[in-house]
Structure formats: C-alpha cells, structure tokens
mmCIF file of C-alpha atoms in Angstrom:
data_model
loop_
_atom_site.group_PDB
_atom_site.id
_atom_site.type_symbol
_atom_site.label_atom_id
_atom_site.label_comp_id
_atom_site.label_asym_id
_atom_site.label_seq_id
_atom_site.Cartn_x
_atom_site.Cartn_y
_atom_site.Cartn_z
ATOM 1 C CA UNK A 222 98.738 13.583 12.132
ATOM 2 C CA UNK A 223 94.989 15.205 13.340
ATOM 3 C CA UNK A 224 94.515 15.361 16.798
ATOM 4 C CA UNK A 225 92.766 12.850 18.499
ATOM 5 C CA UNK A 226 89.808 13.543 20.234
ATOM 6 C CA UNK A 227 89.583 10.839 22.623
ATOM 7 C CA UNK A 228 88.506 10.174 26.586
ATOM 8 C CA UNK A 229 91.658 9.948 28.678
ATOM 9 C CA UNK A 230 92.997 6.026 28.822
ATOM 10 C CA UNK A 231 93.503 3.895 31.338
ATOM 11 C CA UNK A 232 97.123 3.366 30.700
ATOM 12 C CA UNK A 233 98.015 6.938 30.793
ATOM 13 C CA UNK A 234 96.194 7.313 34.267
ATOM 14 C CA UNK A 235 98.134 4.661 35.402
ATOM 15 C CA UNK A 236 101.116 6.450 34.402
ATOM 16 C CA UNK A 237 100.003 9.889 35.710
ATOM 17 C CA UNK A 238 98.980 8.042 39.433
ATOM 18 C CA UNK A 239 101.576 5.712 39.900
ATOM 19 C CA UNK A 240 103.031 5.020 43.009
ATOM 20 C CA UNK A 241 100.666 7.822 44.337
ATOM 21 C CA UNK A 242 96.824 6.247 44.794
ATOM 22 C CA UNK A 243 96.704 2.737 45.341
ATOM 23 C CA UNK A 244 93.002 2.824 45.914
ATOM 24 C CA UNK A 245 93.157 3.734 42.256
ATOM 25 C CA UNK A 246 94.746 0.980 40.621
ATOM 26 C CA UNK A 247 92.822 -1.192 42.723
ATOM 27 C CA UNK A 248 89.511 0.217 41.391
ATOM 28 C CA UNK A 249 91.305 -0.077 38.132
ATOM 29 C CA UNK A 250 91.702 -3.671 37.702
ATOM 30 C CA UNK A 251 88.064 -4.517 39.648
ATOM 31 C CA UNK A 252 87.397 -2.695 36.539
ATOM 32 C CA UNK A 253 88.998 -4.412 33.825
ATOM 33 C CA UNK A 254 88.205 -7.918 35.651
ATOM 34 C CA UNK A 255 84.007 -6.521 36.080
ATOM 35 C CA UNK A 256 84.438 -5.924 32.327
ATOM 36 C CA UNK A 257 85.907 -9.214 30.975
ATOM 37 C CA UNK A 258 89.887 -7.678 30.952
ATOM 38 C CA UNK A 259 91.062 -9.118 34.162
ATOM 39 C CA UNK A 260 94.163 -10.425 31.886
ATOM 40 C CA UNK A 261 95.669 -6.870 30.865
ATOM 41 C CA UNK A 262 99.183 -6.010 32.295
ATOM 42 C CA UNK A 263 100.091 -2.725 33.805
ATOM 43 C CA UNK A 264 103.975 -2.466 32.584
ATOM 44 C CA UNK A 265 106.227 -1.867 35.397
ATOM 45 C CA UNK A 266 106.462 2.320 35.341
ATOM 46 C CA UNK A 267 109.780 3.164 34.186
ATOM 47 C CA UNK A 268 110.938 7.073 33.263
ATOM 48 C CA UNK A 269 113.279 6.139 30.762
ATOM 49 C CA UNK A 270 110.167 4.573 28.770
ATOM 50 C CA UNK A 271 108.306 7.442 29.255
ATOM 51 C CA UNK A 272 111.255 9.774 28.112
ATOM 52 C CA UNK A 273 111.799 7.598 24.552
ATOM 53 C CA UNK A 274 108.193 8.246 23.415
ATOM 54 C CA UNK A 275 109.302 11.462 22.245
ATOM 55 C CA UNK A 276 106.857 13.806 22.857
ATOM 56 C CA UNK A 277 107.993 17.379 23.083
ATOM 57 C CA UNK A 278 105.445 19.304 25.663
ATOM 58 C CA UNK A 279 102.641 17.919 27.854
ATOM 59 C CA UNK A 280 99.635 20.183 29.024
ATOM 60 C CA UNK A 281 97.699 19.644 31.797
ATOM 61 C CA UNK A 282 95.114 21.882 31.864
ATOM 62 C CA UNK A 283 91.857 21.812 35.058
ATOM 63 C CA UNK A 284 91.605 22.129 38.979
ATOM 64 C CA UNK A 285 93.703 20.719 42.016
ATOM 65 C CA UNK A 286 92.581 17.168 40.434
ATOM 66 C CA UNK A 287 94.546 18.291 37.351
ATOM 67 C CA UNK A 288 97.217 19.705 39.632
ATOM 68 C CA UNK A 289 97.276 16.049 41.463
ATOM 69 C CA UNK A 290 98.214 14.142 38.049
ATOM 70 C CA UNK A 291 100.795 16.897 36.581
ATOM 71 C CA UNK A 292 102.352 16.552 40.537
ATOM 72 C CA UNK A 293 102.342 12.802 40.125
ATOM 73 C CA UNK A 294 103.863 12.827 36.677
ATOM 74 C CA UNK A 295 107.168 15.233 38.055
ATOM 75 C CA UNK A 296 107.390 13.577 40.897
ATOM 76 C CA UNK A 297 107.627 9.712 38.558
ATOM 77 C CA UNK A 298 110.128 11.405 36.295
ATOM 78 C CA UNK A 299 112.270 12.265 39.586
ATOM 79 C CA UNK A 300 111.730 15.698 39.266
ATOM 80 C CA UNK A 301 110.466 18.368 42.690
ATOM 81 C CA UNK A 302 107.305 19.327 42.826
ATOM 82 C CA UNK A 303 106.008 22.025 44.911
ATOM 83 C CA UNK A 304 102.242 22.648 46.154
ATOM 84 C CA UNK A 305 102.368 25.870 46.010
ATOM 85 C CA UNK A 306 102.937 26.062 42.318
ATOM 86 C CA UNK A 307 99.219 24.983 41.963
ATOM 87 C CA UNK A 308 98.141 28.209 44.356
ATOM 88 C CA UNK A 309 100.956 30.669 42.274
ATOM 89 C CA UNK A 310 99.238 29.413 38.847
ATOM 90 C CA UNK A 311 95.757 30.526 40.100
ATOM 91 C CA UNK A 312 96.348 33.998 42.011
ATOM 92 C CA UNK A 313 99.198 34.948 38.851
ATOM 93 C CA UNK A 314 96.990 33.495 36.489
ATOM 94 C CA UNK A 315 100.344 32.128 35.197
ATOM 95 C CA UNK A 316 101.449 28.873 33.315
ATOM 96 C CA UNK A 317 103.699 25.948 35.554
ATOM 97 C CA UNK A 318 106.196 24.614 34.049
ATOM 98 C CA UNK A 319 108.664 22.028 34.272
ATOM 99 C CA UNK A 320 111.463 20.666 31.765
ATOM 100 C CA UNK A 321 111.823 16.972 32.247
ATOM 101 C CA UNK A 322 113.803 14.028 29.919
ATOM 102 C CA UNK A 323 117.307 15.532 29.964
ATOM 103 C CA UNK A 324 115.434 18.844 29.099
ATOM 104 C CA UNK A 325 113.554 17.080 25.993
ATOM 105 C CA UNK A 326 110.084 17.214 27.537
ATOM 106 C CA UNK A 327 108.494 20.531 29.112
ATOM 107 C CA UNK A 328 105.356 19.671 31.103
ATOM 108 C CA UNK A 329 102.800 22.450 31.532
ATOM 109 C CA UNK A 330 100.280 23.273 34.113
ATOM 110 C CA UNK A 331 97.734 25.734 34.138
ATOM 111 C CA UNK A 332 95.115 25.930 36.868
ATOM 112 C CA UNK A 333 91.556 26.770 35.272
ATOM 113 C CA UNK A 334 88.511 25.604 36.885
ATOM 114 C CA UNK A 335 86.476 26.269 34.117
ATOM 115 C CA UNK A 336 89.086 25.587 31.650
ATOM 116 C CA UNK A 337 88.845 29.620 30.545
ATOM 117 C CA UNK A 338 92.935 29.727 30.338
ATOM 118 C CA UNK A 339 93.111 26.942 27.658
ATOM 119 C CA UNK A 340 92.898 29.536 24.744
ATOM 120 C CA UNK A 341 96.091 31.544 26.641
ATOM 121 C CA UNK A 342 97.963 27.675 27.102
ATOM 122 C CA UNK A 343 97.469 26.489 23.842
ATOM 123 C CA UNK A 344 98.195 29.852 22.068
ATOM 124 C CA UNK A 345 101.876 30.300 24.522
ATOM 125 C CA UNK A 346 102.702 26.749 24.633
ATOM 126 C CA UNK A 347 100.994 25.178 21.703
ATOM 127 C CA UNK A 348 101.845 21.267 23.419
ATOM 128 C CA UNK A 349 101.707 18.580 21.794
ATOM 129 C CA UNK A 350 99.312 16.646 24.328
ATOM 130 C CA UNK A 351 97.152 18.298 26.170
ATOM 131 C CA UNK A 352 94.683 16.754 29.095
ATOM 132 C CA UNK A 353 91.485 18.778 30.216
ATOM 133 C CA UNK A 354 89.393 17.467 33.382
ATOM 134 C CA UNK A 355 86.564 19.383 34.398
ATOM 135 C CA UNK A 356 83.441 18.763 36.538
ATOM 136 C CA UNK A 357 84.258 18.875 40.298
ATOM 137 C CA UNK A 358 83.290 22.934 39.833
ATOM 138 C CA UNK A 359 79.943 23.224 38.775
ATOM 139 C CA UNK A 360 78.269 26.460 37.184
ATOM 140 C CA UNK A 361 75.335 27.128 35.559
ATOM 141 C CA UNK A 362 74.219 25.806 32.394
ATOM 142 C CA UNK A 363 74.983 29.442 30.528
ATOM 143 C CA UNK A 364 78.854 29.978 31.902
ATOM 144 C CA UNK A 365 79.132 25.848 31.110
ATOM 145 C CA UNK A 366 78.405 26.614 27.501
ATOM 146 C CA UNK A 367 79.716 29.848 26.817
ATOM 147 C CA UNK A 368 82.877 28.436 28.404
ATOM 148 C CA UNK A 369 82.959 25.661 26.052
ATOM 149 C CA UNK A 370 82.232 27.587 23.038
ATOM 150 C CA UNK A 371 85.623 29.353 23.362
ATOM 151 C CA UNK A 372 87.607 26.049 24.178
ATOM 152 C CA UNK A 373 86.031 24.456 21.276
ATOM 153 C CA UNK A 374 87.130 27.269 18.648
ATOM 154 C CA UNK A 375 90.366 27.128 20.118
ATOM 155 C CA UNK A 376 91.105 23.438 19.749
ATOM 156 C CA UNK A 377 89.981 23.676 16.475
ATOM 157 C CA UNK A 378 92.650 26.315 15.844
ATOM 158 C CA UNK A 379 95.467 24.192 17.451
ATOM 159 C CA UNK A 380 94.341 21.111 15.335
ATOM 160 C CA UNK A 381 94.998 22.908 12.239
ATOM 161 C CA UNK A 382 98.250 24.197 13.267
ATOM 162 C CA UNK A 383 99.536 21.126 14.632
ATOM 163 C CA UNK A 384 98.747 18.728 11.272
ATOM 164 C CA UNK A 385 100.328 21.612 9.300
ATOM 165 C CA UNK A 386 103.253 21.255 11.525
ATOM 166 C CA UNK A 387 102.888 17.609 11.004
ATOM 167 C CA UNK A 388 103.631 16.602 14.849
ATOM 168 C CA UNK A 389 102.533 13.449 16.361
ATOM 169 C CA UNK A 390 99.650 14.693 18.996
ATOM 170 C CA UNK A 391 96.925 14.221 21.095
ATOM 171 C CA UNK A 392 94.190 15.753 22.884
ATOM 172 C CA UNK A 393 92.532 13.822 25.820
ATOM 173 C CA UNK A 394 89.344 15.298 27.776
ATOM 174 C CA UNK A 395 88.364 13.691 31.113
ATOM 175 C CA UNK A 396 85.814 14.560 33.409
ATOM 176 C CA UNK A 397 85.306 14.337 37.182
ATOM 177 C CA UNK A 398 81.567 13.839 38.839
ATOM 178 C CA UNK A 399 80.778 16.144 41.553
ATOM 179 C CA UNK A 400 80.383 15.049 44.590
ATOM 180 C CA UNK A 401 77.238 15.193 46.598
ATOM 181 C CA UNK A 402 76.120 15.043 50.297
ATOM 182 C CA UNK A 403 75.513 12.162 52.288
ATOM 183 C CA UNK A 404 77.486 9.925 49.595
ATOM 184 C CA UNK A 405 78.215 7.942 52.419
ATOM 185 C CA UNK A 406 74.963 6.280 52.765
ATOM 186 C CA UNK A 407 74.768 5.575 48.773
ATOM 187 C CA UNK A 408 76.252 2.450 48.747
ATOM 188 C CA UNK A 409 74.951 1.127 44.824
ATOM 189 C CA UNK A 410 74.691 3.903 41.816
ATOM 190 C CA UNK A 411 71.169 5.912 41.750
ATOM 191 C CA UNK A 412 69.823 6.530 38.198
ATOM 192 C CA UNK A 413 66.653 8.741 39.093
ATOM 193 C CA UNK A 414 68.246 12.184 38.218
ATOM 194 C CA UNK A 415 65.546 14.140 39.795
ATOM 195 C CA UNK A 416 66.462 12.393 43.405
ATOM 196 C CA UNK A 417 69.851 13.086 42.823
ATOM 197 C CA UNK A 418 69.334 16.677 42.117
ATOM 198 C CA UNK A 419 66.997 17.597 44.909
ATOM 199 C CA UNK A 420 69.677 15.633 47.329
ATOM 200 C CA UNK A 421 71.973 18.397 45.709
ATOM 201 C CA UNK A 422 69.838 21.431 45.778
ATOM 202 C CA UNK A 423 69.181 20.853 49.617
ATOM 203 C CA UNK A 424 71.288 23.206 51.610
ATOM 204 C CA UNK A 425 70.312 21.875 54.804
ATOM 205 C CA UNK A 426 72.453 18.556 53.828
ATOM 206 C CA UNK A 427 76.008 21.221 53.782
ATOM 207 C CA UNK A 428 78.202 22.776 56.589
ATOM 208 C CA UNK A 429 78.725 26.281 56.160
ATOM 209 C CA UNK A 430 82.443 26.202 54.616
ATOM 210 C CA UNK A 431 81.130 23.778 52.047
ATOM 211 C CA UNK A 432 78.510 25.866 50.243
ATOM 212 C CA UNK A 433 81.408 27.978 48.727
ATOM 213 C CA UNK A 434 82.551 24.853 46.695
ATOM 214 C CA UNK A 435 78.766 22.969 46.319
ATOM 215 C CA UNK A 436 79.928 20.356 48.019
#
C-alpha cells in the first residue's frame, strides 16, 4: 500500500490528546457542530483498541508540541513518560523510544524543529506512520525551503521502500501557526496579511526573553 499523504485527522488527535487537553476536544466538537458534524462520536479511548490495529512503529517527528502528543500517547497506553527525554533527544541529537502493546508497537520521537533529523529517523527506524508538525519555529524563507527539499527526497525514498515491503502505512503532516503578540486583544480572525506581519515584525510589542523564540 503507497503512503498516504494526508493532513493529520481529527480522530487520531483525539487519540494522541486524550485525557490530556480538554480545551481541545471542546474546540473540537464547536468544530464539527460550526461545520454541520455536530452528530460524530468520539469512541471511548481504549489501549487495547489501539494495540489491535497492528501497526508496528509510530514516528513522531517536530518540537515540544510534537513532544506533547508522543507524551500523551505513552502516557494513554499506560506506559512512563519522562520530560526530560524531550531535552536528551535535542542536546544528543538522539532518537526516543518506547516499546508499547506487549512489546508489538515501538513509538519513536525525535525532536527537530525544523524537521532536519527526519532523513536520520526514517533511514534508522523506517516506521510505519510517521507525524511531522512544524510552524511554531519560524526561519527564513531560504532555510524553510532548503529544509524541505531534503524531507521531501527522503519521503519519497521511504514510500518506495515501504510499498515494496508491502506494509500498511501512513504519513500525516500537521502544522502549527505561530503565535503573535498582543493575541489577546484579537478576538475574531484578521485576513490582511500585511497587518499581521508588521504586528510581527514590531519588536517593541516583545519582552526581552521572547525575541529568542519570535514570540
């Protein structure tokens, strides 16, 4: 089977947040009932489910965001997680992982802000499912691309080795919007780009500790 190229679902954040944000599934079914699919059912999470879908190795591949949902996913199998790992995965440039389902399932982590270690995760680990999230880091158009360009031949490597292997498998991209000064006093969402960006490029608008991060 290919691998599909799709935006991550709202199903398997539910499954990667449970019991963890409930802010989050709230905003999630405001969602679905804004958009006409106030009648969809969450089921009940359940790690024995999980466990019978079979799949073999999970990546999860980004920043402390990424970090958050690979914590969240350990933690709903009944598995420790420890905060440090995140930290030891950065400074050791180093791969996390964790075996989970009786040993069946080994979950990855690998903490790249720019997703420049998902050549090294896919060509060590080669998972079956691998999730990306990128955005809360921003970089200049040039390091954005030439980033990218790498990922991309990459993933077109592992999608040729995985349907010659003939696993079941999936690749799922999701990005996060940056956040921006003052977003307290936005209160309905601005579509004039060049507002937004001079709100951004205004220095005076950070604390000292932020401009490190561009918050």
């Amino acid at each position: 089977m290919p691998v599909a190229f799709a935006w991550i679902s709202l199903r398997l954040l539910s499954i990667l947040m449970n019991g963890c944000h409930t802010i989050f599934h709230q905003t999630i079914l405001v969602l679905l009932n804004r958009f006409g699919f106030g009648r969809c059912i969450f089921d009940p999470w359940n790690p024995n489910d999980f466990c019978a879908l079979g799949w073999k190795s999970i990546a999860i591949v980004g920043d402390s965001l990424s970090w958050e949902h690979y914590s969240s996913l350990v933690m709903s199998l009944g598995l420790h997680s420890d905060l440090n790992d995140q930290f030891v995965s950065k400074r050791l440039k180093k791969n996390i992982i964790t075996m989970s389902c009786n040993s069946t399932l080994k979950l990855i982590y690998r903490r790249s802000d720019q997703l420049e270690y998902v050549p090294h995760v896919i060509r060590k680990e080669q998972p079956q499912m691998l999730i990306l999230n990128k955005g809360s880091h921003p970089v200049n158009d040039e390091i954005y691309k030439a980033g990218w360009q790498e990922t991309i031949n990459t993933l077109e490597e592992y999608e040729r080795n995985l349907t010659e292997s003939g696993l079941p498998s999936l690749f799922l991209f999701r990005t996060t919007v940056s956040g921006h000064p003052q977003c307290e006093i936005y209160t309905t969402p601005v579509n004039n780009i060049t507002q937004m960006e001079a709100v951004i490029a205004n220095k005076s608008s950070y604390q000292a500790h932020m401009l490190k991060f561009r918050w």
